[in-house]
Coordinates of C-alpha atoms in Angstrom, one line a residue:
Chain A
X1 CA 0.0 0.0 0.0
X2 CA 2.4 2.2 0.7
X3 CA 4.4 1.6 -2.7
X4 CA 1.2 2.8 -4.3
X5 CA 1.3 6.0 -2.7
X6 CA 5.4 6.4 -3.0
X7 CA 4.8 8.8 -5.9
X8 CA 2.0 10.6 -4.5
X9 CA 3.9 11.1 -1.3
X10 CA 7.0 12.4 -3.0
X11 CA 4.7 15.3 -5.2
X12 CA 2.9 16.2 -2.0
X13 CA 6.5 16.5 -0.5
X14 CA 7.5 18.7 -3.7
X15 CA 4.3 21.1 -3.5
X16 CA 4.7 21.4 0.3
X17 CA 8.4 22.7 -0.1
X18 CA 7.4 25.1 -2.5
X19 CA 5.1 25.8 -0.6
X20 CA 7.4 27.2 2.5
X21 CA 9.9 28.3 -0.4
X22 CA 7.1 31.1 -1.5
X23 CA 6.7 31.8 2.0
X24 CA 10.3 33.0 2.9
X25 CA 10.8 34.5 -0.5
X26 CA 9.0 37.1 -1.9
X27 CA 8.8 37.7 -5.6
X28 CA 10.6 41.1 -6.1
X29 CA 8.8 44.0 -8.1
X30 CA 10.5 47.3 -8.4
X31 CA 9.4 50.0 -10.7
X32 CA 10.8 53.0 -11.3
X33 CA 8.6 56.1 -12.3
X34 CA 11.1 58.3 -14.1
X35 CA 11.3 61.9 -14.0
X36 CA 8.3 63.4 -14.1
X37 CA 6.8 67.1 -13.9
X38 CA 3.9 67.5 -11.5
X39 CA 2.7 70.6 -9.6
X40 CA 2.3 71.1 -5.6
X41 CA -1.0 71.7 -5.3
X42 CA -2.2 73.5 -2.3
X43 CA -5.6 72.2 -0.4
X44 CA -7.8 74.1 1.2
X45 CA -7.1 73.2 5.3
X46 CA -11.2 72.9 6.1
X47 CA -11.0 69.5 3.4
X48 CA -7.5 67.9 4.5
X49 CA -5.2 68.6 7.6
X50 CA -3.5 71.3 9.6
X51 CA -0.5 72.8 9.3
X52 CA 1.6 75.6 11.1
X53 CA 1.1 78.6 9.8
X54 CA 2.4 80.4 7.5
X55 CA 2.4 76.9 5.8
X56 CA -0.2 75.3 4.0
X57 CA -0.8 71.9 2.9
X58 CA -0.4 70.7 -0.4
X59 CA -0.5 67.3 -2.1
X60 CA 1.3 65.5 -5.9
X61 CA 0.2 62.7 -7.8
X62 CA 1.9 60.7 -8.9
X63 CA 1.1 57.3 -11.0
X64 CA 3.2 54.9 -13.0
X65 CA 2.0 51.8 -14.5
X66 CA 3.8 48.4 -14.6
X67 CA 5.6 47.7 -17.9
X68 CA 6.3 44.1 -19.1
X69 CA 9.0 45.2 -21.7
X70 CA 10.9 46.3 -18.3
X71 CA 9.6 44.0 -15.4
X72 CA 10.2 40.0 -15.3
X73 CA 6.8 38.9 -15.0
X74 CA 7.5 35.3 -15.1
X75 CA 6.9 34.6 -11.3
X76 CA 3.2 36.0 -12.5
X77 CA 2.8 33.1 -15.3
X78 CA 3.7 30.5 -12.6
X79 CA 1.6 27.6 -12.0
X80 CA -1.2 26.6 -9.9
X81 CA -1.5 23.0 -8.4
X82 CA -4.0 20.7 -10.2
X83 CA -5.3 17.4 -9.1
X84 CA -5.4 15.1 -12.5
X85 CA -6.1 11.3 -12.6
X86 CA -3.1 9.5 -13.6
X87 CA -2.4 6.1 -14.1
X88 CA -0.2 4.1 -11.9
X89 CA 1.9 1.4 -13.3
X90 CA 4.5 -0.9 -11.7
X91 CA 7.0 -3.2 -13.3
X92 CA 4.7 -2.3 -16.3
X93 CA 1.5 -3.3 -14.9
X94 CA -1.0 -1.4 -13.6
X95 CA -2.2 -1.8 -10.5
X96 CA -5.0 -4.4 -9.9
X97 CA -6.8 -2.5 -7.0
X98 CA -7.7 -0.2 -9.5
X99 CA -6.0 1.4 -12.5
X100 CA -6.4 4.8 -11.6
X101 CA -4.7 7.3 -9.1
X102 CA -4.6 10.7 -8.5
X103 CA -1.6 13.5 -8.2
X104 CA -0.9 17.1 -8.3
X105 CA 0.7 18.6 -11.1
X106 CA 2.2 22.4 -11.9
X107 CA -0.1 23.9 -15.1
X108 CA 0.2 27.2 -16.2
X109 CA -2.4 29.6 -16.8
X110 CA -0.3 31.9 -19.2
X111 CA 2.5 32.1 -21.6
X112 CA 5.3 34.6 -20.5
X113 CA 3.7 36.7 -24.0
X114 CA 0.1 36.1 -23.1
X115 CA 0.8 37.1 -19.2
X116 CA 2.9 40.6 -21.0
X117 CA -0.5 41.5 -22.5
X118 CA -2.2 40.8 -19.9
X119 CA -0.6 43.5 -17.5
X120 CA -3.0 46.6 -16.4
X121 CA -1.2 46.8 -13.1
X122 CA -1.0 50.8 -11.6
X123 CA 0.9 52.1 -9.1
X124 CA -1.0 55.3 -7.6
X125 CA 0.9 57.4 -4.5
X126 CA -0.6 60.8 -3.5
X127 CA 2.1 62.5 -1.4
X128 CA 1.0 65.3 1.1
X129 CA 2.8 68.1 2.3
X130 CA 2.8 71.5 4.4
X131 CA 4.3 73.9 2.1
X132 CA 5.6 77.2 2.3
X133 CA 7.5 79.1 -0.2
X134 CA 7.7 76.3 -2.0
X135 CA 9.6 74.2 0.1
X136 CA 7.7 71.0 1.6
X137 CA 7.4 69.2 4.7
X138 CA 6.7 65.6 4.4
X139 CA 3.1 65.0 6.1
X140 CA 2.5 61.4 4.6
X141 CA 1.2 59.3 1.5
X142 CA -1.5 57.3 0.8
X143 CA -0.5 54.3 -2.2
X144 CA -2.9 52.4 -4.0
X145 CA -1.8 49.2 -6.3
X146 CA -4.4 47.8 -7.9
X147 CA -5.3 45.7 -11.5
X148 CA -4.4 42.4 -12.8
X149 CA -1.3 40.5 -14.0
X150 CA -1.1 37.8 -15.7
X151 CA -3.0 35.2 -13.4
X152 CA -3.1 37.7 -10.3
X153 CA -5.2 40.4 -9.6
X154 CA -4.2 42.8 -6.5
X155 CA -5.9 45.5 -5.0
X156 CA -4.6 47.2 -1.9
X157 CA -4.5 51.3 -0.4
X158 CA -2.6 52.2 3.1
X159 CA -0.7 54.8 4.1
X160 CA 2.4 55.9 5.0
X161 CA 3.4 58.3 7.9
X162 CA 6.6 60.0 8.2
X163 CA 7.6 57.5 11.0
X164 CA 7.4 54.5 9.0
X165 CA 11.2 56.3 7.8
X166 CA 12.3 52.4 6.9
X167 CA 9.9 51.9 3.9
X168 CA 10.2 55.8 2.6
X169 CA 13.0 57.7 1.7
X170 CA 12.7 61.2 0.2
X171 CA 14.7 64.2 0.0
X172 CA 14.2 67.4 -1.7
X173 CA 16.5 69.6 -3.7
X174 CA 15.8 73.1 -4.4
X175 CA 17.3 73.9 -7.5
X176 CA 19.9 76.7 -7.8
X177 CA 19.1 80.4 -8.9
X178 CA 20.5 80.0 -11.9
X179 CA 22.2 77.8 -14.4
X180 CA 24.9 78.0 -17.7
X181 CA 23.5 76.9 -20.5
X182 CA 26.0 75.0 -22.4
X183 CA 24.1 75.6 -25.5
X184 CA 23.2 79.0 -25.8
X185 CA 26.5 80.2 -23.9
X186 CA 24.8 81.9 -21.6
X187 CA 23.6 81.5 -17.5
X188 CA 19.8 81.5 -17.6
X189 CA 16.7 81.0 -14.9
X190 CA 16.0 77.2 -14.5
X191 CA 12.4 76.1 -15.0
X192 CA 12.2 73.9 -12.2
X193 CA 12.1 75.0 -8.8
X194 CA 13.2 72.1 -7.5
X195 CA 12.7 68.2 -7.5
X196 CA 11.9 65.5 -4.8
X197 CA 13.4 62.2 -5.6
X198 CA 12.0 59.0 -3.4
X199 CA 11.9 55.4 -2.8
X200 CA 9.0 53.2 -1.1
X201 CA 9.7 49.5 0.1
X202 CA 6.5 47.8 0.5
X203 CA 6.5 44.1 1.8
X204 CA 3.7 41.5 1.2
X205 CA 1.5 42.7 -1.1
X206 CA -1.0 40.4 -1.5
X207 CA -1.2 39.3 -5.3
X208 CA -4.4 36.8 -5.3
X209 CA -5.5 33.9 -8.3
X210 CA -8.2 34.8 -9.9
X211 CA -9.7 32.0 -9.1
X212 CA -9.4 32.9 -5.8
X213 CA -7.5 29.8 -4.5
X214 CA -4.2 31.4 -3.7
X215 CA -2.2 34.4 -3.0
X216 CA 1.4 35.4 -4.0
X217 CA 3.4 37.9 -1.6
X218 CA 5.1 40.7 -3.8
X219 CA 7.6 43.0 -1.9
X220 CA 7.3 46.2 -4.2
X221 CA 9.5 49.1 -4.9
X222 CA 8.7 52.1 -6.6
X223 CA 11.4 55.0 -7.1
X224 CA 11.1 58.2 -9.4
X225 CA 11.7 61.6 -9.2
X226 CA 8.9 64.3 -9.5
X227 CA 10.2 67.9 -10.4
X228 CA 7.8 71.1 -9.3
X229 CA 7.8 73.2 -12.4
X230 CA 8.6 76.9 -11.6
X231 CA 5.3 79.3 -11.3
X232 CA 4.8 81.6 -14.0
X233 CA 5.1 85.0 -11.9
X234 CA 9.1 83.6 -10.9
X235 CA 10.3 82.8 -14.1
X236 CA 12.9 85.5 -15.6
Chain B
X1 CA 74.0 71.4 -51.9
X2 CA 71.4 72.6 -50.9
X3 CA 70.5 69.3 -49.8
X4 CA 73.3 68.7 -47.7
X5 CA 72.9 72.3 -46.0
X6 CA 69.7 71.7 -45.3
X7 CA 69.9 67.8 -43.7
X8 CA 72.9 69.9 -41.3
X9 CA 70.2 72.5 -40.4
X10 CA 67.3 69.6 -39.5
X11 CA 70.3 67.7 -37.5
X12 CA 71.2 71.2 -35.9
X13 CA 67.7 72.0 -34.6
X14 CA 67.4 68.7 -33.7
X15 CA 70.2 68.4 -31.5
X16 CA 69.4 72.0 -30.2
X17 CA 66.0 70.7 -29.4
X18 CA 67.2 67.7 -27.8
X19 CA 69.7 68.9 -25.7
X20 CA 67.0 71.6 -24.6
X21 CA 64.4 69.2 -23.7
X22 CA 67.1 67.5 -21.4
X23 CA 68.2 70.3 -19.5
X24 CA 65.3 71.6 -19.1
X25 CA 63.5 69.0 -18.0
X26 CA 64.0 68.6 -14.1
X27 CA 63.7 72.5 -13.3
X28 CA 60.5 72.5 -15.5
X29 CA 57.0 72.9 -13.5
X30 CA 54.9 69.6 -13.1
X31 CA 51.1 69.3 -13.4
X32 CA 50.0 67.1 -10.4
X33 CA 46.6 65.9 -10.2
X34 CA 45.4 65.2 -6.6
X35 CA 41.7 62.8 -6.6
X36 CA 39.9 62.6 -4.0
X37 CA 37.7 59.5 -3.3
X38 CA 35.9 59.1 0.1
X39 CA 35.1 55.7 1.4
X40 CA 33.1 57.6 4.9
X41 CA 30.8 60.1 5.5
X42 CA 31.7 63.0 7.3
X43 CA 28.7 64.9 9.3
X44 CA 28.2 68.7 10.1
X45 CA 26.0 70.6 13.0
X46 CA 23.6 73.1 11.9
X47 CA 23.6 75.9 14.2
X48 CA 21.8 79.2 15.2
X49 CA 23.9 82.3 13.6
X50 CA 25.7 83.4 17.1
X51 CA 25.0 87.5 16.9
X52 CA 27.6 89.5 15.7
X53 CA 28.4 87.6 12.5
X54 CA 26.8 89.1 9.7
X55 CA 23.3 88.1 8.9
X56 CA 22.2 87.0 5.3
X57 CA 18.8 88.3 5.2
X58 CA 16.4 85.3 5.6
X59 CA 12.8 85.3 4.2
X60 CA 10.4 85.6 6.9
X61 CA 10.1 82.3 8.8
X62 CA 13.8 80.8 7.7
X63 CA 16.3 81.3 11.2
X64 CA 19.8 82.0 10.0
X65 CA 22.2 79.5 11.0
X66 CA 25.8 78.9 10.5
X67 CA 27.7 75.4 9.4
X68 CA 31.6 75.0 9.9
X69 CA 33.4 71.7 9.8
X70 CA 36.9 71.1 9.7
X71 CA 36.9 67.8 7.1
X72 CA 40.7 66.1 7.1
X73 CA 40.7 63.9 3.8
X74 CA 43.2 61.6 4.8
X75 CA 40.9 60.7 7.7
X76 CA 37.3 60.0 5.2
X77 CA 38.4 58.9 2.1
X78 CA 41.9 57.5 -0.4
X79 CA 43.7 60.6 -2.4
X80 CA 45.8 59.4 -5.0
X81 CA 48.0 61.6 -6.8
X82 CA 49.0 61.3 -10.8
X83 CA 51.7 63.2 -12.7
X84 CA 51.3 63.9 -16.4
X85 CA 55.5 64.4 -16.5
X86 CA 57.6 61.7 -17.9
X87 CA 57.4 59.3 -15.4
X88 CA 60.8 57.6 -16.8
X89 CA 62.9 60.8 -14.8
X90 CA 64.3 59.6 -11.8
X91 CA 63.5 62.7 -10.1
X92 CA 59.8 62.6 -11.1
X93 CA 59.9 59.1 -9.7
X94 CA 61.2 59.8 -6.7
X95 CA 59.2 63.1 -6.0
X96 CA 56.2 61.0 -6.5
X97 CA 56.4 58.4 -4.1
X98 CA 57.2 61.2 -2.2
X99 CA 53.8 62.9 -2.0
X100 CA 52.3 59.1 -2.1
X101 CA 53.7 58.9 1.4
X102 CA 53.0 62.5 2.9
X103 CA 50.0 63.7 1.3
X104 CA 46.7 65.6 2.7
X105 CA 44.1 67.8 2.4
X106 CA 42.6 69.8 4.7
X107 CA 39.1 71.7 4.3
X108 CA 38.0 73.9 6.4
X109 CA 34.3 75.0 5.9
X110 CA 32.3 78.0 6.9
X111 CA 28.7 78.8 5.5
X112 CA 25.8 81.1 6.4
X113 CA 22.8 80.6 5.4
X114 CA 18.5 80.6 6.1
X115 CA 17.0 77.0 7.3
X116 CA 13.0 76.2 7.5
X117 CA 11.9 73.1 8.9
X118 CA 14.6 70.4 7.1
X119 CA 15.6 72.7 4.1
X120 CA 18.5 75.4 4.5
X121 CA 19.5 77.7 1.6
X122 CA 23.5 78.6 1.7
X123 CA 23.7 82.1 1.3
X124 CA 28.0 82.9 1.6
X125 CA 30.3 81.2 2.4
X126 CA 34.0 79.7 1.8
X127 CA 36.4 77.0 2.1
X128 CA 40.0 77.0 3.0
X129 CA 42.2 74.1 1.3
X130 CA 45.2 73.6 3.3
X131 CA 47.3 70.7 3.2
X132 CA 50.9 68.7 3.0
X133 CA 52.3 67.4 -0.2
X134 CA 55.2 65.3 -0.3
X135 CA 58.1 67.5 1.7
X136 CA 56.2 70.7 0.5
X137 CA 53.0 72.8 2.4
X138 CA 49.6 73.5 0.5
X139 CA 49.7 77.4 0.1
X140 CA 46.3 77.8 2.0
X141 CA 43.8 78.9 -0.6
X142 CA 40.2 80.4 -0.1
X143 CA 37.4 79.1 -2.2
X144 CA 34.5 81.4 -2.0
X145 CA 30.9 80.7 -2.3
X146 CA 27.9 83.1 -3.4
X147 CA 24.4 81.9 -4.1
X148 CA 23.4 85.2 -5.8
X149 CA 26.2 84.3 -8.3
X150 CA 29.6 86.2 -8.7
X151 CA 32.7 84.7 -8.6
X152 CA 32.4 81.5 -7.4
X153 CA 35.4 78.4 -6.9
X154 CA 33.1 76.5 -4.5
X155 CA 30.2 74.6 -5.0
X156 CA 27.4 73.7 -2.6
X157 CA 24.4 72.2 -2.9
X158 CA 22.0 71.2 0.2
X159 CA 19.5 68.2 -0.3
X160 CA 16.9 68.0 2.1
X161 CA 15.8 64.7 3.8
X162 CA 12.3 64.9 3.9
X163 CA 11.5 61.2 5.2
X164 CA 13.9 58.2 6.1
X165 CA 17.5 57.9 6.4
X166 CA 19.7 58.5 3.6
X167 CA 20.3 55.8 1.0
X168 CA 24.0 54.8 1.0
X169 CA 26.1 56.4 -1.9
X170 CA 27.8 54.3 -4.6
X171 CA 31.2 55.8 -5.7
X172 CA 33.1 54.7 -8.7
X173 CA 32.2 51.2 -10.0
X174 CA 32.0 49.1 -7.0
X175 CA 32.5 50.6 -3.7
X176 CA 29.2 51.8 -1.4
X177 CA 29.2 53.8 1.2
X178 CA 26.7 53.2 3.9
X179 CA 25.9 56.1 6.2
X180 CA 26.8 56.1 9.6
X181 CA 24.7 53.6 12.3
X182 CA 24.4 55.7 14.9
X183 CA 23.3 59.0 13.0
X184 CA 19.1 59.2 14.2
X185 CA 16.6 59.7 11.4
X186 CA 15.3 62.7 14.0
X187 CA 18.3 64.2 13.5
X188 CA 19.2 64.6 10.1
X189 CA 18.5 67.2 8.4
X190 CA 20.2 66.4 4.6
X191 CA 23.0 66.1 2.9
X192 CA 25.7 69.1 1.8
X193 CA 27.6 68.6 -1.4
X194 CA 31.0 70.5 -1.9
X195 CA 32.5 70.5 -5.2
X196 CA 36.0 72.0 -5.8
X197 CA 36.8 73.4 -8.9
X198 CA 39.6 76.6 -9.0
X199 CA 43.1 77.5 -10.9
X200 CA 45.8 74.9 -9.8
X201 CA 46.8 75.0 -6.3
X202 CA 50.6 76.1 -5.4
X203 CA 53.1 74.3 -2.8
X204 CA 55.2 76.9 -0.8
X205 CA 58.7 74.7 -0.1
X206 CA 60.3 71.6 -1.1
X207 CA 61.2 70.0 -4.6
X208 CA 57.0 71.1 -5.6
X209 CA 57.7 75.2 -5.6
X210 CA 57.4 75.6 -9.0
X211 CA 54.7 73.1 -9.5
X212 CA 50.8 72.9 -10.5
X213 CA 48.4 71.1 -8.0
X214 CA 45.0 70.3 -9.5
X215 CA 42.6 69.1 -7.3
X216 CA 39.3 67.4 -8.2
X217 CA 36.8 66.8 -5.3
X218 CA 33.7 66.4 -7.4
X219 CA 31.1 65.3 -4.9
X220 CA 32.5 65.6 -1.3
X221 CA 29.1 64.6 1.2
X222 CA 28.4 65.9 4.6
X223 CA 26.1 64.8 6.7
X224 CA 23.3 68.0 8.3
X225 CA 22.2 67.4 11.8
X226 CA 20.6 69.5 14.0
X227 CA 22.0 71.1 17.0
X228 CA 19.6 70.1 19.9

């Protein structure tokens, strides 16, 4: 009896190990959002927070989508466990009892190229600040992934607060008066007023099947740059 | 004829040339080339302006504070030193290994400038270069600084921290340099950048007198904490 169930016990063994591998090691996503132009915008304090005075709070967008060209989304293509009748057969025989057994076996869902066009996944962050004079003070951020990758779809919105400072880094550079322009020969205003540059660590994001029979944990991280453009009335 | 006269003139000049190029050699001045690579950070207090200094004017809201830091290179980083002479002259040898035993930089920074919250603007300021070099002394130099432009050998640039600790800082193609343990989120403000960029530097004794220095510090990092 328990020759029969050698094979059975050995796949079990496999899946189970796999299992605990997926548990200690997350699949690793990291985008990057580029350099992008986006304006502080100020909020009104009755419909957000409070700030000290003189400053005021403000908040940028900021959303970039998940590419396949740039991501390995092969971890998303992988494999669910299905149960499929097979037949068991010893020293060419199959088994009196009863010619049919069962064991799990990996299938995929998706190609690598079918799972690339099937990626609508975004990366939303709205960053908030108390702003005055155009510098900022880092309040928090709210984050929201959410859409479907290959055979996982994921949806999930916290927050992070300044003391969270492990899983956000940010600094701010204002940019200086006044540049030489290699070009034109000649020191001109600069256009920006200055740029934040940033990096989020998320751990275990929840990816789920969408057949709802499994979850993948994805540590995420997004880093970019967003440059304030300079207001009209300070250019010259 | 001709032809002969003129093969003696080519040899002539020749010679001439040669025999100038020898002697002259060893009394000519040498281009150095001091580089600067820093395998630690270094880290600077930001502090109120004491009175009697004079103010940079501060928009309303910004407190005018002061940062001076004495950064010895030797101490935070490798300098390695390069000759563009012959290297095949004994003396240039020997003058080389020279400075590759006695050789430092010292920089002695003092800014002004208006802080808010994590940010601070450098207003003025300078940095004094002193230093050894080989059996020679650094003429100490003053690099000034001016945000509203003029004449400027320094440059500064101030990065706030807004949230979390600084990332560590890769420098040429392998080497990372993480930031210091004990340095508290709380406390940091940003980071300071100093580049150096001026007319060769000049050594006041030894076999370097009539010598050119160049000295490339392209990104040097300092640390901004707060005072309390």
């Amino acid at each position: 009896m328990i020759q029969v169930f050698k094979p059975l016990l050995i796949v079990v063994l496999l899946s189970a190990w796999s299992g605990v591998q997926a548990q200690t090691q997350n699949v690793h996503l990291h985008l990057n959002s580029g350099r992008v132009s986006e304006e502080l915008k100020i909020l009104t304090p009755e419909s957000s927070f409070a700030c000290n005075a003189p400053a005021r709070p403000s908040k940028v967008d900021s959303v970039v989508a998940l590419v396949p060209q740039t991501h390995d989304l092969s971890s998303f293509v992988r494999t669910a466990r299905r149960t499929k009748p097979v037949v068991v057969r010893r020293g060419g025989q199959t088994d009196a009892k009863g010619p049919e057994s069962q064991a799990r076996f990996a299938t995929k869902f998706y190609s690598r190229e079918q799972a690339a066009d099937a990626v609508d996944v975004e990366f939303r962050t709205v960053l908030y600040f108390c702003e005055y004079l155009g510098f900022p003070e880092f309040v928090g951020l709210v984050y929201t992934v959410s859409g479907e990758v290959g055979n996982f779809t994921v949806h999930k919105r916290d927050a992070v607060t300044p003391d969270q400072s492990e899983s956000f880094s940010l600094t701010y550079q204002r940019t200086l008066r006044r540049r030489w322009n290699y070009d034109k020969g000649e020191v001109e205003a600069p256009d920006v007023l200055g740029s934040l540059n940033f990096l989020l660590k998320l751990g275990d994001i929840p990816f789920q099947t969408k057949e709802g029979d499994g979850e993948m944990l994805v540590d995420l991280r997004l880093r970019g740059s967003i440059e304030f453009p300079m207001p009209e009335d300070r250019q010259k | 004829m001709n032809h002969v006269l003129f093969g003696k003139a080519v040899r002539l000049v020749f010679l001439a040339s040669l025999a100038f190029a020898i002697l002259n050699t060893p009394v000519a001045a040498r281009t150095w080339e001091i580089e600067f690579w820093p395998s630690e950070f270094t880290i600077a207090k930001l502090r109120d302006l004491e009175p009697g200094v004079a103010r940079a004017s501060c928009p309303v809201g910004f407190r005018p504070m002061r940062l001076s830091t004495q950064i010895d290179l030797r101490d935070t980083g490798e300098l390695t030193v390069n000759t563009s002479s012959p290297e095949h002259y004994k003396s240039t040898k020997i003058d080389t290994a020279r400075v590759r035993n006695n050789l430092n930089l010292i920089l002695d920074v003092d800014l002004t400038g208006c802080a808010y919250s994590k940010h601070f603007l450098p207003q003025s300021g300078h940095v004094d270069v002193s230093g050894v070099f080989g059996t020679g002394d650094i003429k100490p130099t003053r690099l000034h600084f001016q945000a509203a432009g003029g004449e400027n050998n320094a440059g500064i640039w101030y990065t706030a921290q807004l949230s979390g600790a600084p990332r560590p800082r890769r420098v040429g193609w392998s080497s990372v340099i993480e930031p210091p343990a004990q340095l508290s989120v709380e406390k940091t403000l940003g980071i300071l950048g100093i580049g150096v960029s001026d007319d060769p530097f000049s050594v006041l004794s030894g076999e370097y007198e009539k010598d050119f220095v160049e000295f490339k510090l392209r990104g040097l990092r300092v640390f901004v904490v707060s005072d309390d």
